[in-house]
mmCIF file of C-alpha atoms in Angstrom:
data_model
loop_
_atom_site.group_PDB
_atom_site.id
_atom_site.type_symbol
_atom_site.label_atom_id
_atom_site.label_comp_id
_atom_site.label_asym_id
_atom_site.label_seq_id
_atom_site.Cartn_x
_atom_site.Cartn_y
_atom_site.Cartn_z
ATOM 1 C CA MET H 219 14.071 -22.979 -10.287
ATOM 2 C CA SER H 220 16.844 -20.644 -11.319
ATOM 3 C CA LYS H 221 18.773 -18.388 -9.033
ATOM 4 C CA ILE H 222 17.178 -15.169 -7.714
ATOM 5 C CA PHE H 223 19.375 -12.089 -7.766
ATOM 6 C CA PHE H 224 18.577 -9.689 -4.938
ATOM 7 C CA CYS H 225 19.549 -6.453 -6.624
ATOM 8 C CA PHE H 226 17.380 -3.412 -6.000
ATOM 9 C CA THR H 227 19.581 -0.638 -7.375
ATOM 10 C CA PHE H 228 17.761 1.255 -10.073
ATOM 11 C CA PHE H 229 20.589 3.250 -11.527
ATOM 12 C CA VAL H 230 24.275 2.600 -12.096
ATOM 13 C CA SER H 231 26.916 5.275 -12.382
ATOM 14 C CA PHE H 232 30.584 4.723 -13.201
ATOM 15 C CA LEU H 233 33.316 7.287 -13.624
ATOM 16 C CA SER H 234 33.972 5.882 -17.085
ATOM 17 C CA ILE H 235 30.458 6.750 -18.272
ATOM 18 C CA SER H 236 30.417 9.829 -20.445
ATOM 19 C CA GLN H 237 27.734 12.476 -20.152
ATOM 20 C CA GLU H 238 26.393 11.392 -23.536
ATOM 21 C CA GLN H 239 25.666 7.932 -22.121
ATOM 22 C CA CYS H 240 23.529 9.286 -19.252
ATOM 23 C CA ASN H 241 19.788 9.588 -19.746
ATOM 24 C CA LEU H 242 18.668 11.955 -16.953
ATOM 25 C CA LYS H 243 19.917 15.355 -15.898
ATOM 26 C CA ILE H 244 18.444 17.110 -12.854
ATOM 27 C CA VAL H 245 18.963 20.864 -12.477
ATOM 28 C CA LEU H 246 18.049 22.178 -9.017
ATOM 29 C CA ASN H 247 18.372 25.930 -9.639
ATOM 30 C CA ASP H 248 17.358 27.507 -6.293
ATOM 31 C CA VAL H 249 15.965 24.276 -4.801
ATOM 32 C CA ASP H 250 18.166 22.948 -1.989
ATOM 33 C CA GLU H 251 17.615 19.250 -2.609
ATOM 34 C CA VAL H 252 15.220 16.653 -4.000
ATOM 35 C CA SER H 253 14.763 12.928 -3.518
ATOM 36 C CA PHE H 254 14.758 10.597 -6.510
ATOM 37 C CA TYR H 255 12.596 7.464 -6.471
ATOM 38 C CA SER H 256 11.913 4.558 -8.728
ATOM 39 C CA SER H 257 8.338 3.300 -8.545
ATOM 40 C CA ASP H 258 9.862 -0.050 -7.477
ATOM 41 C CA LEU H 259 8.601 -0.504 -3.908
ATOM 42 C CA LEU H 260 11.827 -2.207 -2.831
ATOM 43 C CA SER H 261 14.161 0.531 -4.008
ATOM 44 C CA GLU H 262 15.524 3.253 -1.773
ATOM 45 C CA SER H 263 15.454 6.949 -2.530
ATOM 46 C CA ILE H 264 18.500 8.991 -3.486
ATOM 47 C CA THR H 265 18.983 12.499 -2.135
ATOM 48 C CA ILE H 266 20.206 14.947 -4.749
ATOM 49 C CA SER H 267 21.675 18.221 -3.492
ATOM 50 C CA ASN H 268 23.603 19.289 -6.604
ATOM 51 C CA ASP H 269 22.908 19.365 -10.317
ATOM 52 C CA THR H 270 23.238 15.726 -11.290
ATOM 53 C CA THR H 271 23.531 13.579 -14.385
ATOM 54 C CA MET H 272 22.607 9.890 -14.078
ATOM 55 C CA LEU H 273 22.192 6.693 -16.040
ATOM 56 C CA ILE H 274 18.856 5.109 -15.099
ATOM 57 C CA ASP H 275 18.116 1.433 -15.697
ATOM 58 C CA VAL H 276 14.780 1.342 -17.543
ATOM 59 C CA SER H 277 14.681 -2.342 -18.470
ATOM 60 C CA LYS H 278 11.970 -3.239 -15.916
ATOM 61 C CA ASN H 279 10.371 0.114 -15.165
ATOM 62 C CA ASN H 280 9.869 3.449 -16.932
ATOM 63 C CA LEU H 281 8.181 5.482 -14.188
ATOM 64 C CA PHE H 282 10.152 7.525 -11.628
ATOM 65 C CA HIS H 283 9.545 10.606 -9.537
ATOM 66 C CA LEU H 284 11.255 13.400 -7.656
ATOM 67 C CA THR H 285 9.973 14.818 -4.388
ATOM 68 C CA ASN H 286 10.560 18.248 -2.944
ATOM 69 C CA ASP H 287 8.707 18.756 0.346
ATOM 70 C CA ASP H 288 5.149 17.606 -0.461
ATOM 71 C CA LYS H 289 5.466 18.067 -4.216
ATOM 72 C CA LYS H 290 5.932 15.121 -6.574
ATOM 73 C CA TYR H 291 7.319 15.362 -10.095
ATOM 74 C CA TYR H 292 6.740 12.235 -12.193
ATOM 75 C CA LEU H 293 9.256 11.291 -14.877
ATOM 76 C CA PHE H 294 9.036 8.841 -17.775
ATOM 77 C CA LEU H 295 12.157 7.291 -19.284
ATOM 78 C CA LYS H 296 12.587 4.692 -21.977
ATOM 79 C CA LYS H 297 15.594 3.009 -23.518
ATOM 80 C CA GLU H 298 17.798 5.331 -25.589
ATOM 81 C CA THR H 299 15.976 8.459 -24.422
ATOM 82 C CA SER H 300 17.406 11.543 -22.770
ATOM 83 C CA LEU H 301 15.725 13.933 -20.369
ATOM 84 C CA GLU H 302 16.523 17.121 -18.470
ATOM 85 C CA CYS H 303 14.376 18.145 -15.505
ATOM 86 C CA SER H 304 14.789 21.652 -14.080
ATOM 87 C CA LEU H 305 13.153 22.496 -10.744
ATOM 88 C CA LEU H 306 11.587 25.943 -10.570
ATOM 89 C CA THR H 307 10.990 28.125 -7.530
ATOM 90 C CA ASN H 308 7.169 28.108 -7.815
ATOM 91 C CA ASN H 309 6.885 24.332 -7.212
ATOM 92 C CA ASP H 310 6.822 23.840 -10.956
ATOM 93 C CA PHE H 311 9.277 22.112 -13.236
ATOM 94 C CA LEU H 312 10.555 22.305 -16.780
ATOM 95 C CA ILE H 313 11.070 19.190 -18.886
ATOM 96 C CA VAL H 314 13.310 19.173 -21.947
ATOM 97 C CA GLY H 315 13.841 16.034 -24.004
ATOM 98 C CA ASP H 316 12.066 12.896 -25.121
ATOM 99 C CA TYR H 317 8.434 12.385 -24.091
ATOM 100 C CA SER H 318 8.247 15.785 -22.346
ATOM 101 C CA ASN H 319 4.566 16.221 -23.291
ATOM 102 C CA PHE H 320 3.715 12.797 -21.917
ATOM 103 C CA ILE H 321 5.521 13.633 -18.665
ATOM 104 C CA TYR H 322 3.453 16.801 -18.255
ATOM 105 C CA PHE H 323 0.350 14.726 -18.924
ATOM 106 C CA LEU H 324 1.351 12.101 -16.327
ATOM 107 C CA ASN H 325 1.782 14.812 -13.698
ATOM 108 C CA ASP H 326 -1.664 16.213 -14.515
ATOM 109 C CA TYR H 327 -3.125 12.713 -14.281
ATOM 110 C CA TYR H 328 -1.630 11.924 -10.875
ATOM 111 C CA THR H 329 -2.450 15.372 -9.482
ATOM 112 C CA ILE H 330 -6.135 14.886 -10.267
ATOM 113 C CA TYR H 331 -6.779 11.172 -9.950
ATOM 114 C CA ASP H 332 -4.400 9.865 -7.299
ATOM 115 C CA THR H 333 -6.507 11.581 -4.632
ATOM 116 C CA LYS H 334 -9.759 10.379 -6.211
ATOM 117 C CA ILE H 335 -8.610 6.766 -6.210
ATOM 118 C CA ARG H 336 -7.416 6.984 -2.607
ATOM 119 C CA THR H 337 -10.705 8.552 -1.519
ATOM 120 C CA LEU H 338 -12.651 5.783 -3.227
ATOM 121 C CA LEU H 339 -10.560 3.163 -1.423
ATOM 122 C CA ASP H 340 -11.467 4.734 1.932
ATOM 123 C CA GLU H 341 -15.215 4.721 1.359
ATOM 124 C CA ASP H 342 -17.541 2.119 2.858
ATOM 125 C CA TYR H 343 -18.829 0.239 -0.189
ATOM 126 C CA ASN H 344 -19.439 -3.432 -0.621
ATOM 127 C CA SER H 345 -17.070 -5.073 -3.082
ATOM 128 C CA ASP H 346 -19.513 -5.028 -6.010
ATOM 129 C CA GLN H 347 -20.298 -1.338 -5.537
ATOM 130 C CA PHE H 348 -16.617 -0.517 -5.261
ATOM 131 C CA GLU H 349 -15.748 -2.444 -8.420
ATOM 132 C CA ILE H 350 -18.444 -0.622 -10.412
ATOM 133 C CA LEU H 351 -17.350 2.807 -9.150
ATOM 134 C CA LEU H 352 -13.679 2.045 -9.767
ATOM 135 C CA TYR H 353 -14.395 0.734 -13.256
ATOM 136 C CA ASN H 354 -16.475 3.790 -14.128
ATOM 137 C CA LEU H 355 -13.773 6.104 -12.827
ATOM 138 C CA PHE H 356 -11.164 4.513 -15.091
ATOM 139 C CA ASN H 357 -13.308 3.652 -18.082
ATOM 140 C CA ASP H 358 -15.270 6.903 -18.260
ATOM 141 C CA GLU H 359 -13.733 9.802 -16.370
ATOM 142 C CA ILE H 360 -10.023 9.015 -16.664
ATOM 143 C CA PHE H 361 -10.282 7.798 -20.259
ATOM 144 C CA SER H 362 -12.128 10.994 -21.206
ATOM 145 C CA PHE H 363 -9.483 13.103 -19.451
ATOM 146 C CA TYR H 364 -6.814 11.182 -21.356
ATOM 147 C CA GLN H 365 -8.354 11.608 -24.808
ATOM 148 C CA ASN H 366 -9.191 15.282 -24.284
ATOM 149 C CA HIS H 367 -5.858 16.327 -22.833
ATOM 150 C CA GLU H 368 -4.066 19.058 -24.746
ATOM 151 C CA PHE H 369 -1.081 16.793 -25.456
ATOM 152 C CA PHE H 370 -3.004 13.671 -26.465
ATOM 153 C CA THR H 371 -2.486 14.182 -30.215
ATOM 154 C CA SER H 372 1.292 14.298 -29.704
ATOM 155 C CA PHE H 373 1.474 10.819 -28.126
ATOM 156 C CA ASP H 374 2.961 8.057 -30.259
ATOM 157 C CA ILE H 375 1.817 4.443 -30.171
ATOM 158 C CA ASP H 376 4.453 3.447 -27.596
ATOM 159 C CA VAL H 377 3.270 6.103 -25.150
ATOM 160 C CA LYS H 378 -0.395 5.189 -25.647
ATOM 161 C CA THR H 379 0.378 1.503 -25.128
ATOM 162 C CA TYR H 380 2.336 2.288 -21.966
ATOM 163 C CA PHE H 381 -0.402 4.456 -20.457
ATOM 164 C CA ASN H 382 -3.092 1.882 -21.234
ATOM 165 C CA SER H 383 -0.962 -0.718 -19.447
ATOM 166 C CA LEU H 384 -0.383 1.650 -16.529
ATOM 167 C CA LEU H 385 -4.122 2.252 -16.189
ATOM 168 C CA LYS H 386 -4.756 -1.500 -16.256
ATOM 169 C CA TYR H 387 -2.407 -2.069 -13.336
ATOM 170 C CA GLU H 388 -3.691 0.997 -11.475
ATOM 171 C CA TYR H 389 -7.200 -0.450 -11.727
ATOM 172 C CA LEU H 390 -6.193 -4.005 -10.773
ATOM 173 C CA SER H 391 -4.019 -2.738 -7.935
ATOM 174 C CA GLY H 392 -6.899 -0.667 -6.523
ATOM 175 C CA LEU H 393 -9.314 -3.582 -6.792
ATOM 176 C CA SER H 394 -7.002 -6.124 -5.149
ATOM 177 C CA LEU H 395 -6.039 -3.632 -2.405
ATOM 178 C CA TYR H 396 -9.700 -3.049 -1.578
ATOM 179 C CA LEU H 397 -10.377 -6.774 -1.378
ATOM 180 C CA ILE H 398 -7.361 -7.533 0.827
ATOM 181 C CA ASN H 399 -8.641 -4.935 3.299
ATOM 182 C CA GLN H 400 -11.985 -6.677 3.720
ATOM 183 C CA ASN H 401 -10.946 -8.307 6.993
ATOM 184 C CA GLN H 402 -13.686 -7.675 9.526
ATOM 185 C CA ASP H 403 -11.449 -8.203 12.571
ATOM 186 C CA THR H 404 -8.516 -5.815 13.081
ATOM 187 C CA LEU H 405 -6.692 -8.515 15.033
ATOM 188 C CA GLN H 406 -6.600 -10.534 11.821
ATOM 189 C CA PRO H 407 -3.611 -10.112 9.490
ATOM 190 C CA LEU H 408 -5.667 -11.195 6.468
ATOM 191 C CA PRO H 409 -9.358 -11.409 5.579
ATOM 192 C CA PHE H 410 -11.183 -14.722 5.835
ATOM 193 C CA TYR H 411 -12.068 -16.263 2.494
ATOM 194 C CA ILE H 412 -15.801 -15.775 3.090
ATOM 195 C CA ASP H 413 -15.221 -11.990 3.248
ATOM 196 C CA VAL H 414 -13.476 -11.849 -0.144
ATOM 197 C CA ASN H 415 -15.400 -11.585 -3.407
ATOM 198 C CA ILE H 416 -12.860 -13.568 -5.414
ATOM 199 C CA ASN H 417 -15.115 -13.436 -8.482
ATOM 200 C CA LEU H 418 -13.921 -9.871 -9.091
ATOM 201 C CA LEU H 419 -10.450 -11.221 -9.917
ATOM 202 C CA ASP H 420 -9.410 -13.249 -12.942
ATOM 203 C CA TRP H 421 -6.807 -15.971 -12.365
ATOM 204 C CA ASP H 422 -6.090 -16.489 -16.077
ATOM 205 C CA MET H 423 -5.504 -12.758 -16.507
ATOM 206 C CA PHE H 424 -3.206 -12.799 -13.483
ATOM 207 C CA GLN H 425 -1.103 -15.622 -14.930
ATOM 208 C CA LYS H 426 -0.745 -13.667 -18.160
ATOM 209 C CA ASN H 427 0.046 -10.348 -16.463
ATOM 210 C CA ILE H 428 2.681 -11.845 -14.211
ATOM 211 C CA LEU H 429 4.818 -12.514 -17.269
ATOM 212 C CA ASP H 430 4.968 -8.783 -18.085
ATOM 213 C CA VAL H 431 8.704 -8.397 -17.440
ATOM 214 C CA SER H 432 8.708 -4.722 -18.411
ATOM 215 C CA SER H 433 6.546 -3.939 -15.339
ATOM 216 C CA TYR H 434 8.416 -5.964 -12.710
ATOM 217 C CA GLU H 435 9.709 -2.810 -10.988
ATOM 218 C CA LEU H 436 6.513 -0.773 -11.410
ATOM 219 C CA GLY H 437 4.951 -0.121 -8.007
ATOM 220 C CA VAL H 438 1.282 -0.597 -8.941
ATOM 221 C CA PHE H 439 2.161 -3.836 -10.752
ATOM 222 C CA GLN H 440 4.007 -5.083 -7.658
ATOM 223 C CA ASN H 441 1.043 -4.227 -5.427
ATOM 224 C CA TYR H 442 -1.336 -5.946 -7.823
ATOM 225 C CA ILE H 443 0.543 -9.241 -7.993
ATOM 226 C CA PHE H 444 1.244 -9.233 -4.243
ATOM 227 C CA HIS H 445 -2.358 -8.728 -3.157
ATOM 228 C CA THR H 446 -3.859 -10.875 -5.908
ATOM 229 C CA VAL H 447 -1.800 -13.977 -5.181
ATOM 230 C CA LEU H 448 -2.589 -13.522 -1.476
ATOM 231 C CA LEU H 449 -6.315 -13.352 -2.233
ATOM 232 C CA PHE H 450 -6.296 -16.463 -4.416
ATOM 233 C CA ALA H 451 -4.274 -18.341 -1.794
ATOM 234 C CA ILE H 452 -6.776 -17.286 0.903
ATOM 235 C CA HIS H 453 -9.639 -18.458 -1.293
ATOM 236 C CA ASN H 454 -8.079 -21.753 -2.398
ATOM 237 C CA TYR H 455 -6.958 -22.641 1.120
ATOM 238 C CA GLY H 456 -10.310 -21.675 2.638
ATOM 239 C CA TYR H 457 -8.651 -19.519 5.285
ATOM 240 C CA LEU H 458 -11.286 -19.008 8.001
ATOM 241 C CA HIS H 459 -9.722 -19.236 11.474
ATOM 242 C CA SER H 460 -6.887 -17.185 12.935
ATOM 243 C CA GLU H 461 -5.421 -20.230 14.643
ATOM 244 C CA LYS H 462 -4.805 -21.661 11.160
ATOM 245 C CA PHE H 463 -2.556 -18.763 10.154
ATOM 246 C CA LYS H 464 0.648 -20.794 10.589
ATOM 247 C CA ASP H 465 -0.701 -23.594 8.403
ATOM 248 C CA PHE H 466 -1.893 -21.047 5.866
ATOM 249 C CA ASN H 467 1.618 -19.582 5.640
ATOM 250 C CA ARG H 468 3.026 -22.963 4.662
ATOM 251 C CA TYR H 469 0.372 -23.321 1.975
ATOM 252 C CA LEU H 470 1.001 -19.745 0.788
ATOM 253 C CA PHE H 471 4.793 -20.155 0.490
ATOM 254 C CA ASN H 472 4.378 -23.221 -1.705
ATOM 255 C CA PHE H 473 1.588 -21.595 -3.702
ATOM 256 C CA VAL H 474 3.770 -18.559 -4.457
ATOM 257 C CA THR H 475 6.864 -20.545 -5.450
ATOM 258 C CA ASP H 476 4.688 -22.683 -7.737
ATOM 259 C CA HIS H 477 3.099 -19.730 -9.571
ATOM 260 C CA PHE H 478 5.581 -16.831 -9.407
ATOM 261 C CA PRO H 479 8.452 -16.360 -11.869
ATOM 262 C CA ASP H 480 11.824 -16.315 -10.152
ATOM 263 C CA ALA H 481 12.340 -12.633 -10.945
ATOM 264 C CA VAL H 482 9.458 -11.469 -8.721
ATOM 265 C CA LEU H 483 9.751 -13.982 -5.887
ATOM 266 C CA SER H 484 12.130 -11.778 -3.938
ATOM 267 C CA TYR H 485 9.695 -8.864 -4.087
ATOM 268 C CA PHE H 486 6.795 -10.973 -2.802
ATOM 269 C CA PHE H 487 8.640 -12.412 0.195
ATOM 270 C CA HIS H 488 10.265 -9.114 1.130
ATOM 271 C CA HIS H 489 6.883 -7.433 1.048
ATOM 272 C CA TYR H 490 5.190 -10.259 2.954
ATOM 273 C CA ILE H 491 7.754 -10.293 5.748
ATOM 274 C CA ASN H 492 7.732 -6.495 6.031
ATOM 275 C CA SER H 493 3.930 -6.443 6.143
ATOM 276 C CA PHE H 494 3.330 -9.343 8.516
ATOM 277 C CA SER H 495 6.453 -9.651 10.673
ATOM 278 C CA SER H 496 4.379 -9.173 13.818
ATOM 279 C CA PHE H 497 2.266 -12.228 12.926
ATOM 280 C CA LEU H 498 5.113 -14.561 11.984
ATOM 281 C CA ASP H 499 7.145 -16.774 14.306
ATOM 282 C CA GLU H 500 10.543 -18.440 14.115
ATOM 283 C CA ASN H 501 9.149 -21.774 12.914
ATOM 284 C CA THR H 502 7.345 -20.110 10.007
ATOM 285 C CA ILE H 503 10.504 -18.267 9.014
ATOM 286 C CA LYS H 504 12.516 -21.487 9.194
ATOM 287 C CA TYR H 505 9.973 -23.172 6.936
ATOM 288 C CA LEU H 506 10.293 -20.313 4.459
ATOM 289 C CA GLU H 507 14.065 -20.689 4.570
ATOM 290 C CA THR H 508 13.684 -24.400 3.824
ATOM 291 C CA ILE H 509 11.382 -23.679 0.869
ATOM 292 C CA LEU H 510 13.817 -21.165 -0.616
ATOM 293 C CA THR H 511 16.803 -23.450 -0.058
ATOM 294 C CA THR H 512 14.983 -26.361 -1.701
ATOM 295 C CA ASN H 513 14.339 -24.157 -4.709
ATOM 296 C CA GLY H 514 18.054 -23.533 -5.174
ATOM 297 C CA LEU H 515 18.708 -20.174 -3.526
ATOM 298 C CA LYS H 516 22.144 -19.474 -2.067
ATOM 299 C CA LYS H 517 22.364 -18.959 1.675
ATOM 300 C CA SER H 518 23.661 -15.427 1.197
ATOM 301 C CA ASP H 519 20.611 -14.513 -0.899
ATOM 302 C CA ILE H 520 18.235 -16.033 1.645
ATOM 303 C CA ARG H 521 19.955 -14.114 4.425
ATOM 304 C CA ILE H 522 19.358 -10.846 2.607
ATOM 305 C CA LEU H 523 15.723 -11.767 2.116
ATOM 306 C CA LEU H 524 15.185 -12.583 5.797
ATOM 307 C CA ASP H 525 17.018 -9.545 7.172
ATOM 308 C CA SER H 526 13.765 -7.644 7.556
ATOM 309 C CA TYR H 527 12.514 -10.331 9.966
ATOM 310 C CA ASP H 528 15.798 -10.543 11.860
ATOM 311 C CA SER H 529 15.705 -6.785 12.455
ATOM 312 C CA PHE H 530 12.189 -7.003 13.868
ATOM 313 C CA ASP H 531 11.976 -6.650 17.670
ATOM 314 C CA LYS H 532 10.896 -10.114 18.797
ATOM 315 C CA LYS H 533 9.794 -8.714 22.163
ATOM 316 C CA GLU H 534 6.994 -6.918 20.360
ATOM 317 C CA ASN H 535 6.017 -9.969 18.331
ATOM 318 C CA PHE H 536 2.260 -10.355 18.234
ATOM 319 C CA ASN H 537 0.901 -13.818 18.910
ATOM 320 C CA ILE H 538 -2.399 -14.053 17.110
ATOM 321 C CA GLU H 539 -3.409 -17.134 19.066
ATOM 322 C CA SER H 540 -3.023 -15.516 22.476
ATOM 323 C CA ASP H 541 -5.850 -13.820 24.335
ATOM 324 C CA LEU H 542 -4.926 -10.166 24.422
ATOM 325 C CA LEU H 543 -7.757 -9.204 26.706
ATOM 326 C CA GLU H 544 -6.073 -10.290 29.901
ATOM 327 C CA THR H 545 -7.450 -7.368 31.908
ATOM 328 C CA GLN H 546 -11.228 -7.187 31.983
ATOM 329 C CA PHE H 547 -13.344 -4.304 33.274
ATOM 330 C CA HIS H 548 -17.014 -3.364 33.500
ATOM 331 C CA LEU H 549 -18.435 0.154 33.221
ATOM 332 C CA GLU H 550 -21.865 1.711 32.872
ATOM 333 C CA ASP H 551 -22.758 3.610 29.690
ATOM 334 C CA ILE H 552 -25.101 6.615 29.487
ATOM 335 C CA ASP H 553 -28.102 4.298 29.059
ATOM 336 C CA GLY H 554 -27.268 2.304 32.180
ATOM 337 C CA ASN H 555 -25.969 -0.721 30.281
ATOM 338 C CA GLN H 556 -22.942 -2.673 31.496
ATOM 339 C CA VAL H 557 -20.012 -2.418 29.080
ATOM 340 C CA GLN H 558 -16.881 -4.555 29.199
ATOM 341 C CA LEU H 559 -13.578 -4.556 27.330
ATOM 342 C CA SER H 560 -14.354 -7.765 25.455
ATOM 343 C CA ASP H 561 -17.328 -6.021 23.814
ATOM 344 C CA PHE H 562 -14.817 -4.193 21.628
ATOM 345 C CA ARG H 563 -12.693 -7.140 20.623
ATOM 346 C CA GLY H 564 -11.253 -6.710 17.144
ATOM 347 C CA ARG H 565 -11.769 -2.926 17.128
ATOM 348 C CA ILE H 566 -9.263 -0.103 17.391
ATOM 349 C CA LEU H 567 -10.081 1.877 20.538
ATOM 350 C CA TYR H 568 -9.739 5.608 21.048
ATOM 351 C CA VAL H 569 -9.994 6.081 24.823
ATOM 352 C CA ASP H 570 -10.513 9.501 26.428
ATOM 353 C CA ILE H 571 -10.375 9.788 30.233
ATOM 354 C CA TRP H 572 -12.277 12.804 31.555
ATOM 355 C CA ALA H 573 -14.330 14.189 34.443
ATOM 356 C CA SER H 574 -17.181 16.696 34.834
ATOM 357 C CA TRP H 575 -15.012 18.929 37.016
ATOM 358 C CA CYS H 576 -12.026 18.889 34.607
ATOM 359 C CA GLY H 577 -12.247 21.958 32.363
ATOM 360 C CA PRO H 578 -9.301 21.081 30.091
ATOM 361 C CA CYS H 579 -10.731 17.575 29.617
ATOM 362 C CA ARG H 580 -14.106 18.915 28.492
ATOM 363 C CA LYS H 581 -12.465 21.377 26.103
ATOM 364 C CA GLN H 582 -10.966 18.396 24.245
ATOM 365 C CA PHE H 583 -14.341 16.973 23.178
ATOM 366 C CA PRO H 584 -14.760 19.223 20.099
ATOM 367 C CA TYR H 585 -11.307 18.163 18.919
ATOM 368 C CA ALA H 586 -12.228 14.511 19.349
ATOM 369 C CA ARG H 587 -15.376 15.090 17.288
ATOM 370 C CA ASP H 588 -13.304 16.760 14.563
ATOM 371 C CA LEU H 589 -10.902 13.804 14.607
ATOM 372 C CA LYS H 590 -13.789 11.383 14.173
ATOM 373 C CA LYS H 591 -15.023 13.296 11.117
ATOM 374 C CA LYS H 592 -11.691 12.719 9.395
ATOM 375 C CA PHE H 593 -12.311 8.969 9.167
ATOM 376 C CA SER H 594 -14.400 7.438 6.411
ATOM 377 C CA LYS H 595 -17.489 5.349 7.189
ATOM 378 C CA ARG H 596 -15.483 2.282 6.285
ATOM 379 C CA GLN H 597 -12.710 3.179 8.727
ATOM 380 C CA LEU H 598 -15.173 4.009 11.513
ATOM 381 C CA LYS H 599 -16.485 0.449 11.366
ATOM 382 C CA LYS H 600 -13.152 -0.638 12.853
ATOM 383 C CA ILE H 601 -12.709 2.203 15.370
ATOM 384 C CA GLU H 602 -14.594 2.776 18.630
ATOM 385 C CA PHE H 603 -14.423 6.113 20.453
ATOM 386 C CA ILE H 604 -14.765 5.518 24.205
ATOM 387 C CA TYR H 605 -15.025 8.291 26.792
ATOM 388 C CA ILE H 606 -14.501 7.117 30.366
ATOM 389 C CA SER H 607 -15.470 9.460 33.181
ATOM 390 C CA ILE H 608 -13.777 9.157 36.568
ATOM 391 C CA ASP H 609 -16.630 11.018 38.292
ATOM 392 C CA THR H 610 -17.844 9.633 41.617
ATOM 393 C CA ASP H 611 -21.009 11.759 41.602
ATOM 394 C CA HIS H 612 -23.455 10.087 39.210
ATOM 395 C CA ILE H 613 -25.792 13.119 39.027
ATOM 396 C CA LYS H 614 -23.037 15.597 38.132
ATOM 397 C CA TRP H 615 -21.745 13.160 35.530
ATOM 398 C CA LYS H 616 -25.164 12.947 33.851
ATOM 399 C CA GLU H 617 -25.655 16.721 34.017
ATOM 400 C CA SER H 618 -22.273 17.396 32.434
ATOM 401 C CA LEU H 619 -23.112 15.125 29.503
ATOM 402 C CA ASP H 620 -25.983 17.429 28.497
ATOM 403 C CA LYS H 621 -23.559 20.378 28.329
ATOM 404 C CA LEU H 622 -20.919 18.775 26.125
#
């Protein structure tokens, strides 16, 4: 295995670079500042508070965006192109340069469909239903929007090829994200293999897509490969018991190094450590270090990779094998049934302490109901709303319930 270079900078600027060599100019006008992002999930944002000219590396990603408050402005850059983006006072923007029509189209696309995709991900569908709805959204609605857009006829073959590829990874990213969130127990870092419909994913397609070097720093591509390799590892290993999580990690690390190109290994392990630090222990991290060392990485590169774990507060480390329910209690519900803490194991608990004689407490109930409405049916399967009364008068407690 060749050396991995841990370099996440997405633009390079030297004093010797002339303005003609730069490919992006940002004009703020009356806007105080904006933040510039690559879609690469490992990159950091850059705050821009003055009119700025930059040279952006587009060898592994062509999609970028600016943010101003809650507004996003998507940008598309290719090799040997030049672009000027002017921010306007009405939360709009003006694009001058190559692919300006396609950039306006991309912003229309994300404005309409980013929310739709997120909403679909939050709904409580089984995996087959979700896959059908997601496919129909992309294949019918989004494709129709694309072909009927006012700028469609101005797109050249390169732009059409890029957008088709982007849609492919948006779809695969959404599908793999939905499947990785199929864990039925919130104490579990990952779903058990029996909860994952692996038939919705294609391993041969994955092996082909992972060689798409031009998308290595595209966020939806990174999410897709991260979640997909996790899902196949879960399936192949037969991950079924939380106490096997340490053993699964060893299998996973070898599985990833066997199937990932060197250029995307750093992304996977950074993302894995950042996502699951609370479930990892020192021995697992040492094993990962051994794997990376065996595969020829320099110690300095490994140290950079493991920094995210070293910065994690070990005092808060979550031991999945420990029994968290050390304090047990029993209470009576409104039907006279005995309820205990262990009845809610694996659920997120919203606990409200109140009393019949507490006016401010009772005034909070409508707000709690409104909060509950904000969660999707799928989310509510993992959340339990518990209201514990400290009343000592059983009759007054029951009477107050009828008035809530």
